[in-house]
Amino acid sequence: DIVMTQTPLSLPVTPGEPASISCRSSQSLLDSDDGNTYLDWYLQKPGQSPQLLIYSLSYRASGVPDRFSGSGSGTEFTLKISRVEAEDVGVYYCMQRIAGWTFGQGTKVEIK
Amino acid sequence: QVQLVESGGGVVQPGRSLRLSCVASGFTFSGYSMHWVRQAPGKGLEWVAVISSNGGLQYYADSVKGRFTISRDNSKNTLYLQMNSLRAEDTAVYFCAREMSMVRGYLDYWGHGTLVTVSS
């Protein structure tokens, strides 16, 4: 089974400042046959269900602000927020779907 | 708009059964694979099961294999999760989620969840 490891698990942020979350997979998430990287990012805001932010490594979901971006390759991935806003607080999860479906442990983002 | 509404959660004793439902609206339900994902209190997300659009294929997490059964009724736009031999560690909020229509698609819409508590 593929294991997803996120760092850090807690991230205090300052509004207006950038932030980044890392995610590592135990196996490559690149499918060499189709060239896709099967890595997504979700945000679960307090008291809400998860919402899709980024899919297939770097594609923003509909309605997601362009301050969110996804990057990486193979087994190392990063979610970046260019300028954090108060509404960005919550728990961020990476998820792989190249072999089954597995989530990272989650990174809790809160305002300093 | 796409809506997924779960129901059927509650308090159940260990070893007993419970069936969850997820009613879908706002899209062609029969065209999408559907998932169940759970979240234990204060914990992260755990994928549980998936069913293909026509119901012919199902896959399960090892933690629920042999105890849980995912099914669907496309005529009723409804997804189900039959949970048998429940354990304390099955206590969680259970979310249904739609898989974007593609091979190994991402989960683009989620319900609000229904809480299952397994306790004597």
mmCIF file of C-alpha atoms in Angstrom:
data_model
loop_
_atom_site.group_PDB
_atom_site.id
_atom_site.type_symbol
_atom_site.label_atom_id
_atom_site.label_comp_id
_atom_site.label_asym_id
_atom_site.label_seq_id
_atom_site.Cartn_x
_atom_site.Cartn_y
_atom_site.Cartn_z
ATOM 1 C CA ASP A 1 0.000 0.000 0.000
ATOM 2 C CA ILE A 2 1.138 3.544 -0.744
ATOM 3 C CA VAL A 3 1.834 5.649 2.345
ATOM 4 C CA MET A 4 1.389 9.409 2.204
ATOM 5 C CA THR A 5 3.389 11.561 4.639
ATOM 6 C CA GLN A 6 2.667 15.256 5.128
ATOM 7 C CA THR A 7 4.846 17.885 6.791
ATOM 8 C CA PRO A 8 4.373 19.858 8.860
ATOM 9 C CA LEU A 9 1.346 18.567 10.743
ATOM 10 C CA SER A 10 0.676 22.029 12.152
ATOM 11 C CA LEU A 11 1.349 25.320 10.390
ATOM 12 C CA PRO A 12 0.760 28.702 12.032
ATOM 13 C CA VAL A 13 0.509 31.355 9.335
ATOM 14 C CA THR A 14 0.392 35.127 9.084
ATOM 15 C CA PRO A 15 -2.238 36.661 6.778
ATOM 16 C CA GLY A 16 -0.634 38.054 3.663
ATOM 17 C CA GLU A 17 2.408 35.798 3.985
ATOM 18 C CA PRO A 18 3.122 32.698 1.866
ATOM 19 C CA ALA A 19 2.757 29.164 3.171
ATOM 20 C CA SER A 20 3.631 25.718 1.905
ATOM 21 C CA ILE A 21 2.805 22.140 2.806
ATOM 22 C CA SER A 22 4.807 19.104 1.732
ATOM 23 C CA CYS A 23 3.553 15.648 0.897
ATOM 24 C CA ARG A 24 5.660 12.585 0.196
ATOM 25 C CA SER A 25 4.482 9.268 -1.216
ATOM 26 C CA SER A 26 6.132 5.889 -0.666
ATOM 27 C CA GLN A 27 5.869 5.143 -4.389
ATOM 28 C CA SER A 28 5.850 7.288 -7.490
ATOM 29 C CA LEU A 29 2.482 8.763 -8.371
ATOM 30 C CA LEU A 30 3.462 9.289 -11.996
ATOM 31 C CA ASP A 31 1.772 6.974 -14.453
ATOM 32 C CA SER A 32 4.332 6.592 -17.235
ATOM 33 C CA ASP A 33 1.658 5.316 -19.617
ATOM 34 C CA ASP A 34 -0.518 8.425 -19.582
ATOM 35 C CA GLY A 35 1.867 10.981 -18.103
ATOM 36 C CA ASN A 36 -0.528 11.936 -15.302
ATOM 37 C CA THR A 37 0.481 12.378 -11.685
ATOM 38 C CA TYR A 38 -2.315 11.082 -9.471
ATOM 39 C CA LEU A 39 -2.003 13.455 -6.555
ATOM 40 C CA ASP A 40 -4.737 15.729 -5.248
ATOM 41 C CA TRP A 41 -5.109 18.276 -2.438
ATOM 42 C CA TYR A 42 -8.212 18.798 -0.311
ATOM 43 C CA LEU A 43 -9.097 21.378 2.305
ATOM 44 C CA GLN A 44 -11.433 20.658 5.184
ATOM 45 C CA LYS A 45 -12.517 23.917 6.743
ATOM 46 C CA PRO A 46 -13.697 23.832 10.370
ATOM 47 C CA GLY A 47 -17.035 22.073 10.673
ATOM 48 C CA GLN A 48 -17.246 21.321 6.962
ATOM 49 C CA SER A 49 -16.725 18.386 4.644
ATOM 50 C CA PRO A 50 -13.550 18.235 2.548
ATOM 51 C CA GLN A 51 -13.393 20.247 -0.662
ATOM 52 C CA LEU A 52 -11.218 19.658 -3.687
ATOM 53 C CA LEU A 53 -8.481 22.255 -4.178
ATOM 54 C CA ILE A 54 -5.953 20.798 -6.614
ATOM 55 C CA TYR A 55 -6.188 17.674 -8.777
ATOM 56 C CA SER A 56 -3.662 15.764 -10.843
ATOM 57 C CA LEU A 57 -0.720 17.546 -9.201
ATOM 58 C CA SER A 58 -1.307 21.098 -10.365
ATOM 59 C CA TYR A 59 -4.803 21.755 -11.718
ATOM 60 C CA ARG A 60 -6.945 24.060 -9.617
ATOM 61 C CA ALA A 61 -10.512 22.932 -9.075
ATOM 62 C CA SER A 62 -13.341 25.173 -10.182
ATOM 63 C CA GLY A 63 -13.656 28.265 -8.024
ATOM 64 C CA VAL A 64 -10.324 27.814 -6.247
ATOM 65 C CA PRO A 65 -8.387 31.102 -5.995
ATOM 66 C CA ASP A 66 -5.163 31.351 -7.946
ATOM 67 C CA ARG A 67 -3.188 31.931 -4.752
ATOM 68 C CA PHE A 68 -3.268 28.126 -4.393
ATOM 69 C CA SER A 69 -0.829 26.119 -6.486
ATOM 70 C CA GLY A 70 0.384 22.535 -6.587
ATOM 71 C CA SER A 71 3.734 21.266 -7.777
ATOM 72 C CA GLY A 72 6.174 18.396 -7.491
ATOM 73 C CA SER A 73 7.025 15.163 -9.195
ATOM 74 C CA GLY A 74 7.399 11.467 -8.556
ATOM 75 C CA THR A 75 7.152 11.154 -4.808
ATOM 76 C CA GLU A 76 7.593 14.733 -3.566
ATOM 77 C CA PHE A 77 4.810 17.286 -3.741
ATOM 78 C CA THR A 78 4.057 20.782 -2.473
ATOM 79 C CA LEU A 79 0.944 22.866 -1.987
ATOM 80 C CA LYS A 80 1.674 26.578 -1.881
ATOM 81 C CA ILE A 81 -0.472 29.486 -0.825
ATOM 82 C CA SER A 82 1.033 32.689 -2.194
ATOM 83 C CA ARG A 83 -0.674 34.998 0.311
ATOM 84 C CA VAL A 84 -2.633 33.397 3.117
ATOM 85 C CA GLU A 85 -6.080 34.737 3.904
ATOM 86 C CA ALA A 86 -8.100 34.136 7.056
ATOM 87 C CA GLU A 87 -10.542 31.923 5.143
ATOM 88 C CA ASP A 88 -7.726 29.472 4.315
ATOM 89 C CA VAL A 89 -7.648 27.995 7.825
ATOM 90 C CA GLY A 90 -8.452 24.334 8.138
ATOM 91 C CA VAL A 91 -6.844 20.961 7.567
ATOM 92 C CA TYR A 92 -5.174 20.242 4.240
ATOM 93 C CA TYR A 93 -4.882 16.675 2.959
ATOM 94 C CA CYS A 94 -2.965 15.226 0.051
ATOM 95 C CA MET A 95 -4.389 12.079 -1.554
ATOM 96 C CA GLN A 96 -2.982 9.576 -4.017
ATOM 97 C CA ARG A 97 -5.141 7.647 -6.474
ATOM 98 C CA ILE A 98 -2.660 5.836 -8.668
ATOM 99 C CA ALA A 99 -3.075 2.635 -6.651
ATOM 100 C CA GLY A 100 -6.189 2.672 -4.564
ATOM 101 C CA TRP A 101 -6.825 5.838 -2.594
ATOM 102 C CA THR A 102 -4.769 7.034 0.372
ATOM 103 C CA PHE A 103 -4.780 10.293 2.282
ATOM 104 C CA GLY A 104 -1.958 11.994 4.111
ATOM 105 C CA GLN A 105 -2.354 12.628 7.842
ATOM 106 C CA GLY A 106 -3.426 16.215 7.294
ATOM 107 C CA THR A 107 -1.805 19.584 8.000
ATOM 108 C CA LYS A 108 -3.668 21.968 10.258
ATOM 109 C CA VAL A 109 -3.285 25.565 9.138
ATOM 110 C CA GLU A 110 -4.185 28.250 11.631
ATOM 111 C CA ILE A 111 -3.659 31.971 11.939
ATOM 112 C CA LYS A 112 -0.871 33.075 14.267
ATOM 113 C CA GLN B 1 -26.238 21.980 -8.409
ATOM 114 C CA VAL B 2 -24.610 18.761 -7.256
ATOM 115 C CA GLN B 3 -25.840 17.590 -3.877
ATOM 116 C CA LEU B 4 -24.973 14.511 -1.846
ATOM 117 C CA VAL B 5 -26.956 13.918 1.330
ATOM 118 C CA GLU B 6 -25.985 11.121 3.692
ATOM 119 C CA SER B 7 -28.243 9.568 6.303
ATOM 120 C CA GLY B 8 -28.553 6.483 8.451
ATOM 121 C CA GLY B 9 -25.933 7.203 11.077
ATOM 122 C CA GLY B 10 -26.533 6.715 14.768
ATOM 123 C CA VAL B 11 -25.436 4.853 17.861
ATOM 124 C CA VAL B 12 -25.055 1.104 17.496
ATOM 125 C CA GLN B 13 -23.644 -1.626 19.720
ATOM 126 C CA PRO B 14 -20.473 -3.503 18.785
ATOM 127 C CA GLY B 15 -21.188 -6.473 16.554
ATOM 128 C CA ARG B 16 -24.412 -5.000 15.203
ATOM 129 C CA SER B 17 -25.203 -3.665 11.725
ATOM 130 C CA LEU B 18 -26.108 -0.340 10.178
ATOM 131 C CA ARG B 19 -26.870 0.817 6.652
ATOM 132 C CA LEU B 20 -25.919 4.264 5.425
ATOM 133 C CA SER B 21 -27.514 5.991 2.453
ATOM 134 C CA CYS B 22 -26.386 8.835 0.227
ATOM 135 C CA VAL B 23 -28.948 10.456 -2.032
ATOM 136 C CA ALA B 24 -27.526 12.268 -5.039
ATOM 137 C CA SER B 25 -29.062 15.065 -7.073
ATOM 138 C CA GLY B 26 -28.026 17.641 -9.637
ATOM 139 C CA PHE B 27 -26.138 15.239 -11.908
ATOM 140 C CA THR B 28 -26.550 11.954 -13.774
ATOM 141 C CA PHE B 29 -25.857 9.602 -10.868
ATOM 142 C CA SER B 30 -25.550 6.507 -13.061
ATOM 143 C CA GLY B 31 -22.584 8.017 -14.874
ATOM 144 C CA TYR B 32 -20.238 8.264 -11.901
ATOM 145 C CA SER B 33 -18.303 6.009 -9.591
ATOM 146 C CA MET B 34 -18.996 6.783 -5.942
ATOM 147 C CA HIS B 35 -16.922 6.514 -2.778
ATOM 148 C CA TRP B 36 -17.301 6.348 0.974
ATOM 149 C CA VAL B 37 -14.642 8.101 3.076
ATOM 150 C CA ARG B 38 -14.688 8.246 6.871
ATOM 151 C CA GLN B 39 -13.190 10.417 9.586
ATOM 152 C CA ALA B 40 -12.858 9.235 13.168
ATOM 153 C CA PRO B 41 -13.394 11.943 15.806
ATOM 154 C CA GLY B 42 -10.460 14.346 15.756
ATOM 155 C CA LYS B 43 -8.626 12.254 13.158
ATOM 156 C CA GLY B 44 -7.827 12.404 9.463
ATOM 157 C CA LEU B 45 -9.590 11.073 6.401
ATOM 158 C CA GLU B 46 -9.664 7.350 5.638
ATOM 159 C CA TRP B 47 -10.855 5.975 2.319
ATOM 160 C CA VAL B 48 -13.393 3.155 2.816
ATOM 161 C CA ALA B 49 -14.874 1.884 -0.446
ATOM 162 C CA VAL B 50 -15.679 2.642 -4.072
ATOM 163 C CA ILE B 51 -18.282 1.349 -6.509
ATOM 164 C CA SER B 52 -18.281 1.746 -10.268
ATOM 165 C CA SER B 53 -21.004 3.620 -12.101
ATOM 166 C CA ASN B 54 -22.994 0.497 -12.970
ATOM 167 C CA GLY B 55 -22.295 -1.207 -9.648
ATOM 168 C CA GLY B 56 -20.299 -4.004 -11.211
ATOM 169 C CA LEU B 57 -17.009 -3.288 -9.459
ATOM 170 C CA GLN B 58 -16.369 -2.611 -5.789
ATOM 171 C CA TYR B 59 -13.148 -2.135 -3.850
ATOM 172 C CA TYR B 60 -12.634 -1.852 -0.112
ATOM 173 C CA ALA B 61 -10.066 -0.743 2.416
ATOM 174 C CA ASP B 62 -8.491 -3.686 4.231
ATOM 175 C CA SER B 63 -9.920 -2.354 7.493
ATOM 176 C CA VAL B 64 -13.511 -2.983 6.342
ATOM 177 C CA LYS B 65 -13.148 -5.792 3.808
ATOM 178 C CA GLY B 66 -15.512 -8.661 4.548
ATOM 179 C CA ARG B 67 -17.630 -6.557 6.914
ATOM 180 C CA PHE B 68 -18.826 -3.622 4.782
ATOM 181 C CA THR B 69 -20.653 -3.751 1.443
ATOM 182 C CA ILE B 70 -21.011 -0.810 -0.900
ATOM 183 C CA SER B 71 -23.931 -0.831 -3.337
ATOM 184 C CA ARG B 72 -26.084 1.527 -5.336
ATOM 185 C CA ASP B 73 -29.527 1.866 -6.844
ATOM 186 C CA ASN B 74 -29.226 4.040 -9.924
ATOM 187 C CA SER B 75 -33.008 4.164 -10.312
ATOM 188 C CA LYS B 76 -33.172 5.892 -6.924
ATOM 189 C CA ASN B 77 -29.960 7.936 -7.279
ATOM 190 C CA THR B 78 -28.831 6.388 -4.030
ATOM 191 C CA LEU B 79 -25.543 4.994 -2.738
ATOM 192 C CA TYR B 80 -25.438 2.621 0.221
ATOM 193 C CA LEU B 81 -22.951 1.308 2.735
ATOM 194 C CA GLN B 82 -24.014 -1.810 4.607
ATOM 195 C CA MET B 83 -21.871 -2.099 7.731
ATOM 196 C CA ASN B 84 -21.863 -5.414 9.593
ATOM 197 C CA SER B 85 -19.933 -6.651 12.637
ATOM 198 C CA LEU B 86 -19.299 -3.089 13.697
ATOM 199 C CA ARG B 87 -16.377 -2.306 15.976
ATOM 200 C CA ALA B 88 -15.544 0.645 18.189
ATOM 201 C CA GLU B 89 -12.882 1.688 15.682
ATOM 202 C CA ASP B 90 -15.576 2.132 13.014
ATOM 203 C CA THR B 91 -16.841 5.171 14.932
ATOM 204 C CA ALA B 92 -16.553 8.053 12.482
ATOM 205 C CA VAL B 93 -18.293 10.547 10.277
ATOM 206 C CA TYR B 94 -18.963 8.826 6.966
ATOM 207 C CA PHE B 95 -18.852 10.961 3.815
ATOM 208 C CA CYS B 96 -20.000 9.945 0.370
ATOM 209 C CA ALA B 97 -18.106 11.494 -2.520
ATOM 210 C CA ARG B 98 -18.431 11.569 -6.288
ATOM 211 C CA GLU B 99 -15.527 10.484 -8.427
ATOM 212 C CA MET B 100 -14.959 12.697 -11.401
ATOM 213 C CA SER B 101 -15.847 10.779 -14.522
ATOM 214 C CA MET B 102 -12.485 9.594 -15.775
ATOM 215 C CA VAL B 103 -10.080 6.745 -15.088
ATOM 216 C CA ARG B 104 -9.006 6.989 -11.441
ATOM 217 C CA GLY B 105 -10.787 10.299 -11.089
ATOM 218 C CA TYR B 106 -10.521 12.750 -8.235
ATOM 219 C CA LEU B 107 -13.280 13.270 -5.682
ATOM 220 C CA ASP B 108 -14.945 16.470 -6.762
ATOM 221 C CA TYR B 109 -18.070 16.631 -4.593
ATOM 222 C CA TRP B 110 -18.601 15.499 -1.018
ATOM 223 C CA GLY B 111 -21.636 15.188 1.188
ATOM 224 C CA HIS B 112 -21.885 16.688 4.664
ATOM 225 C CA GLY B 113 -21.404 13.330 6.357
ATOM 226 C CA THR B 114 -23.319 11.168 8.817
ATOM 227 C CA LEU B 115 -21.977 10.166 12.234
ATOM 228 C CA VAL B 116 -21.744 6.524 13.245
ATOM 229 C CA THR B 117 -20.984 5.769 16.890
ATOM 230 C CA VAL B 118 -20.228 2.189 17.877
ATOM 231 C CA SER B 119 -20.571 1.849 21.618
ATOM 232 C CA SER B 120 -22.122 -0.438 24.178
#
